[in-house]
Amino acid sequence: MPTEPLTLATDNAAAFWTAVGEARGDALTRRPGFLAVSGDARAGLRVLTLRADPSGGDLSELIALVRQGTGRRVMVEDAYGSVDMSPLGLAARQLPIMIRHPGAPLPAPSVPVTRVTSADDLRTAERIVVDGFALEHFQPYRPGVVFPPALLDRVELFLAAIDGEPAGACLVNPDAAAVGIYWVTTMPEFRSRGVGRAIMHEVLTRFDSRPVTLTATRSGRRLYESLGFDRIAAATWWA
């Protein structure tokens, strides 16, 4: 039986954040109902729900972890609408989880897009995501904090360039069932020049035999819809 699209997306996200957390040396708590990644003061605590009906024990432990995180950055990604974090003082926003099944071939990228293989390119991609995606909690920027070198062994990163200048980046987590795309970023000075679309064309062409999932920002949703992505759920992000 085919895996449900939302399960594909949440399983991939859990694998992605496990890879990020282990590369950073964060503490991980994995239960059937959730994954928690507890980092330093900058990274904070990130929790992902993994099912619509977490057990009472899982829910109690999740809430306890969030309470312990008071005073630092806390993010709870709830794809299933299974938790209410408002009593703990967290505010909610909703972002669409989307999926694209293998489809028609896409044109070649309109600007050069390459896979990151070197330490220098890893730092470039890291800086683009921290500055362009606006990860304010990682400012001032410090090399290797967001994307430690060990991350290259776990996920794939891609860089786009215009006239030789780094213009955009993203991270990709391919697993056997699906491919997850994370932090698609275009630097402000290169926006509206096709960078995001070029990155997506490259990634979707490379991984054209598997479903591809992502969580869309408001600014990116129209692009993803034009590439054949469909909304499968509205995840609640508590922060």
Short mmCIF file of C-alpha atoms in Angstrom, two decimals:
data_model
loop_
_atom_site.label_atom_id
_atom_site.label_comp_id
_atom_site.label_asym_id
_atom_site.label_seq_id
_atom_site.Cartn_x
_atom_site.Cartn_y
_atom_site.Cartn_z
CA MET A 1 0.00 0.00 0.00
CA PRO A 2 1.45 3.44 -0.92
CA THR A 3 2.52 5.59 2.00
CA GLU A 4 0.21 8.50 2.73
CA PRO A 5 1.62 11.83 1.45
CA LEU A 6 1.60 13.46 4.88
CA THR A 7 3.50 10.52 6.34
CA LEU A 8 6.09 10.81 3.56
CA ALA A 9 6.54 14.49 4.42
CA THR A 10 6.74 14.10 8.20
CA ASP A 11 9.03 11.06 8.03
CA ASN A 12 11.39 12.96 5.73
CA ALA A 13 11.33 16.02 7.97
CA ALA A 14 12.12 13.87 10.99
CA ALA A 15 15.07 12.30 9.16
CA PHE A 16 16.26 15.74 8.04
CA TRP A 17 16.18 17.24 11.53
CA THR A 18 17.79 14.13 12.96
CA ALA A 19 20.66 14.62 10.51
CA VAL A 20 20.93 18.33 11.35
CA GLY A 21 20.76 17.68 15.08
CA GLU A 22 23.36 14.92 15.03
CA ALA A 23 25.70 17.00 12.87
CA ARG A 24 25.44 19.85 15.38
CA GLY A 25 25.76 17.59 18.43
CA ASP A 26 22.25 18.40 19.68
CA ALA A 27 20.26 16.21 22.06
CA LEU A 28 17.56 14.18 20.29
CA THR A 29 14.43 12.67 21.79
CA ARG A 30 12.51 10.32 19.46
CA ARG A 31 9.15 8.87 20.40
CA PRO A 32 6.41 7.38 18.20
CA GLY A 33 4.48 10.64 18.43
CA PHE A 34 7.20 13.26 18.14
CA LEU A 35 10.84 14.15 17.54
CA ALA A 36 12.56 16.80 19.65
CA VAL A 37 15.92 18.36 18.76
CA SER A 38 17.42 20.40 21.59
CA GLY A 39 20.34 22.62 20.61
CA ASP A 40 22.26 25.48 22.11
CA ALA A 41 20.87 28.90 22.95
CA ARG A 42 20.89 29.93 19.29
CA ALA A 43 19.27 26.81 17.85
CA GLY A 44 16.86 26.34 20.73
CA LEU A 45 14.33 23.51 20.80
CA ARG A 46 12.54 22.19 17.71
CA VAL A 47 9.75 19.63 18.02
CA LEU A 48 8.00 17.81 15.16
CA THR A 49 4.80 15.85 15.68
CA LEU A 50 4.82 12.51 13.86
CA ARG A 51 1.25 11.27 14.15
CA ALA A 52 -2.30 12.55 14.55
CA ASP A 53 -2.94 10.64 17.78
CA PRO A 54 0.10 10.78 20.07
CA SER A 55 -0.20 8.68 23.20
CA GLY A 56 -0.85 10.36 26.51
CA GLY A 57 2.70 9.63 27.55
CA ASP A 58 4.17 11.12 24.39
CA LEU A 59 2.01 14.22 24.72
CA SER A 60 2.96 14.71 28.35
CA GLU A 61 6.67 14.35 27.55
CA LEU A 62 6.37 16.74 24.60
CA ILE A 63 4.72 19.38 26.79
CA ALA A 64 7.35 18.90 29.51
CA LEU A 65 10.16 19.42 26.97
CA VAL A 66 8.53 22.63 25.72
CA ARG A 67 8.12 23.89 29.29
CA GLN A 68 11.78 23.17 29.98
CA GLY A 69 12.64 25.22 26.90
CA THR A 70 11.10 28.37 28.33
CA GLY A 71 13.53 31.27 28.01
CA ARG A 72 15.03 30.17 24.72
CA ARG A 73 13.78 29.74 21.17
CA VAL A 74 11.09 27.06 20.85
CA MET A 75 9.46 25.86 17.62
CA VAL A 76 6.82 23.12 17.44
CA GLU A 77 5.91 21.94 13.93
CA ASP A 78 2.56 20.20 14.16
CA ALA A 79 1.61 18.70 10.81
CA TYR A 80 -1.37 16.83 12.23
CA GLY A 81 -3.07 19.43 14.42
CA SER A 82 -2.50 17.12 17.37
CA VAL A 83 -1.25 19.55 20.03
CA ASP A 84 -2.31 22.89 21.48
CA MET A 85 0.64 24.95 22.64
CA SER A 86 -1.30 28.12 23.42
CA PRO A 87 -1.55 27.35 27.18
CA LEU A 88 2.27 27.40 27.19
CA GLY A 89 2.35 30.89 25.69
CA LEU A 90 3.22 29.90 22.12
CA ALA A 91 1.53 31.58 19.16
CA ALA A 92 0.41 29.70 16.04
CA ARG A 93 0.78 30.26 12.33
CA GLN A 94 -0.06 27.90 9.51
CA LEU A 95 2.06 26.89 6.53
CA PRO A 96 1.08 24.49 3.74
CA ILE A 97 2.82 21.14 3.38
CA MET A 98 3.04 20.29 -0.33
CA ILE A 99 3.93 17.30 -2.48
CA ARG A 100 4.86 16.80 -6.12
CA HIS A 101 4.63 13.36 -7.65
CA PRO A 102 6.92 12.39 -10.54
CA GLY A 103 5.65 14.17 -13.61
CA ALA A 104 6.59 15.81 -16.87
CA PRO A 105 10.25 16.75 -17.44
CA LEU A 106 11.23 20.29 -16.55
CA PRO A 107 13.42 22.68 -18.54
CA ALA A 108 17.06 23.07 -17.62
CA PRO A 109 17.81 25.68 -14.93
CA SER A 110 17.93 29.23 -16.27
CA VAL A 111 20.96 30.02 -14.08
CA PRO A 112 23.78 27.64 -13.07
CA VAL A 113 22.96 25.37 -10.14
CA THR A 114 25.55 23.00 -8.69
CA ARG A 115 25.68 20.52 -5.88
CA VAL A 116 27.82 21.53 -2.90
CA THR A 117 30.84 19.25 -2.43
CA SER A 118 33.53 21.47 -0.89
CA ALA A 119 33.94 23.12 2.49
CA ASP A 120 34.09 26.56 0.87
CA ASP A 121 30.82 26.01 -0.99
CA LEU A 122 29.23 24.68 2.20
CA ARG A 123 30.11 27.94 3.96
CA THR A 124 28.70 29.91 1.02
CA ALA A 125 25.41 27.99 1.13
CA GLU A 126 25.25 28.38 4.90
CA ARG A 127 25.75 32.14 4.68
CA ILE A 128 23.05 32.45 2.00
CA VAL A 129 20.51 30.60 4.13
CA VAL A 130 21.35 32.45 7.34
CA ASP A 131 21.25 35.88 5.67
CA GLY A 132 18.73 35.31 2.87
CA PHE A 133 16.22 33.11 4.68
CA ALA A 134 16.64 35.47 7.61
CA LEU A 135 17.61 33.08 10.41
CA GLU A 136 17.96 35.97 12.82
CA HIS A 137 18.70 33.71 15.78
CA PHE A 138 21.96 32.71 14.08
CA GLN A 139 23.16 36.29 13.71
CA PRO A 140 25.87 37.43 13.91
CA TYR A 141 26.86 34.73 11.44
CA ARG A 142 29.47 32.20 12.55
CA PRO A 143 30.76 29.65 10.01
CA GLY A 144 29.88 26.03 10.69
CA VAL A 145 27.22 26.65 13.34
CA VAL A 146 24.13 26.12 11.20
CA PHE A 147 25.67 23.67 8.70
CA PRO A 148 28.53 21.77 10.34
CA PRO A 149 30.85 19.94 7.91
CA ALA A 150 29.38 16.58 8.97
CA LEU A 151 26.05 17.64 7.47
CA LEU A 152 27.44 17.09 3.97
CA ASP A 153 27.54 13.36 4.72
CA ARG A 154 23.82 13.32 5.54
CA VAL A 155 21.99 15.70 3.18
CA GLU A 156 22.61 17.40 -0.17
CA LEU A 157 23.01 21.14 -0.70
CA PHE A 158 22.73 23.13 -3.91
CA LEU A 159 24.03 26.55 -4.92
CA ALA A 160 22.82 28.87 -7.67
CA ALA A 161 24.97 31.65 -9.15
CA ILE A 162 24.40 34.67 -11.37
CA ASP A 163 27.44 36.12 -13.14
CA GLY A 164 29.63 34.09 -10.82
CA GLU A 165 28.05 35.53 -7.67
CA PRO A 166 26.32 33.20 -5.19
CA ALA A 167 22.60 33.93 -5.53
CA GLY A 168 20.64 31.13 -3.88
CA ALA A 169 20.77 27.82 -2.07
CA CYS A 170 18.70 24.96 -0.69
CA LEU A 171 19.04 21.70 1.23
CA VAL A 172 17.65 18.37 0.07
CA ASN A 173 17.07 15.19 2.06
CA PRO A 174 16.58 12.22 -0.29
CA ASP A 175 15.36 9.00 1.28
CA ALA A 176 14.07 5.78 -0.22
CA ALA A 177 10.45 6.90 -0.19
CA ALA A 178 10.56 10.63 -0.89
CA VAL A 179 12.74 13.71 -1.26
CA GLY A 180 12.37 16.65 1.11
CA ILE A 181 13.39 20.19 0.14
CA TYR A 182 14.32 22.68 2.86
CA TRP A 183 15.38 26.34 3.11
CA VAL A 184 15.03 27.34 -0.54
CA THR A 185 16.67 30.76 -0.40
CA THR A 186 17.38 33.60 -2.80
CA MET A 187 19.55 36.52 -1.72
CA PRO A 188 17.58 39.80 -1.75
CA GLU A 189 19.68 41.39 -4.49
CA PHE A 190 18.93 38.49 -6.86
CA ARG A 191 15.21 38.09 -6.27
CA SER A 192 12.79 38.12 -9.23
CA ARG A 193 15.54 36.76 -11.50
CA GLY A 194 14.50 33.13 -11.58
CA VAL A 195 16.90 31.83 -8.94
CA GLY A 196 14.34 29.91 -6.90
CA ARG A 197 12.82 28.35 -10.01
CA ALA A 198 16.26 27.36 -11.30
CA ILE A 199 17.08 25.63 -8.01
CA MET A 200 13.77 23.79 -8.08
CA HIS A 201 14.27 22.72 -11.71
CA GLU A 202 17.67 21.26 -10.85
CA VAL A 203 16.47 19.39 -7.78
CA LEU A 204 13.28 18.06 -9.37
CA THR A 205 15.21 16.87 -12.42
CA ARG A 206 17.81 15.09 -10.29
CA PHE A 207 15.15 13.33 -8.21
CA ASP A 208 12.48 12.80 -10.84
CA SER A 209 11.52 9.24 -9.80
CA ARG A 210 10.29 9.99 -6.26
CA PRO A 211 7.67 12.20 -4.64
CA VAL A 212 9.07 15.53 -3.44
CA THR A 213 7.75 17.27 -0.33
CA LEU A 214 8.25 20.70 1.22
CA THR A 215 6.66 23.24 3.53
CA ALA A 216 5.92 26.41 1.61
CA THR A 217 6.30 29.97 2.76
CA ARG A 218 3.68 32.42 1.53
CA SER A 219 6.16 33.92 -0.92
CA GLY A 220 7.13 30.53 -2.34
CA ARG A 221 3.76 28.84 -2.65
CA ARG A 222 2.91 30.23 -6.09
CA LEU A 223 6.22 28.97 -7.50
CA TYR A 224 5.67 25.50 -6.09
CA GLU A 225 2.13 25.32 -7.43
CA SER A 226 3.40 26.26 -10.89
CA LEU A 227 5.81 23.31 -10.68
CA GLY A 228 3.04 20.81 -9.94
CA PHE A 229 3.05 20.77 -6.14
CA ASP A 230 -0.26 20.17 -4.36
CA ARG A 231 -1.18 21.11 -0.81
CA ILE A 232 -1.69 18.07 1.41
CA ALA A 233 -2.07 19.68 4.84
CA ALA A 234 -1.77 22.92 6.77
CA ALA A 235 0.89 22.50 9.44
CA THR A 236 0.62 24.59 12.57
CA TRP A 237 3.91 26.12 13.65
CA TRP A 238 3.96 27.14 17.32
CA ALA A 239 6.60 29.62 18.45
#
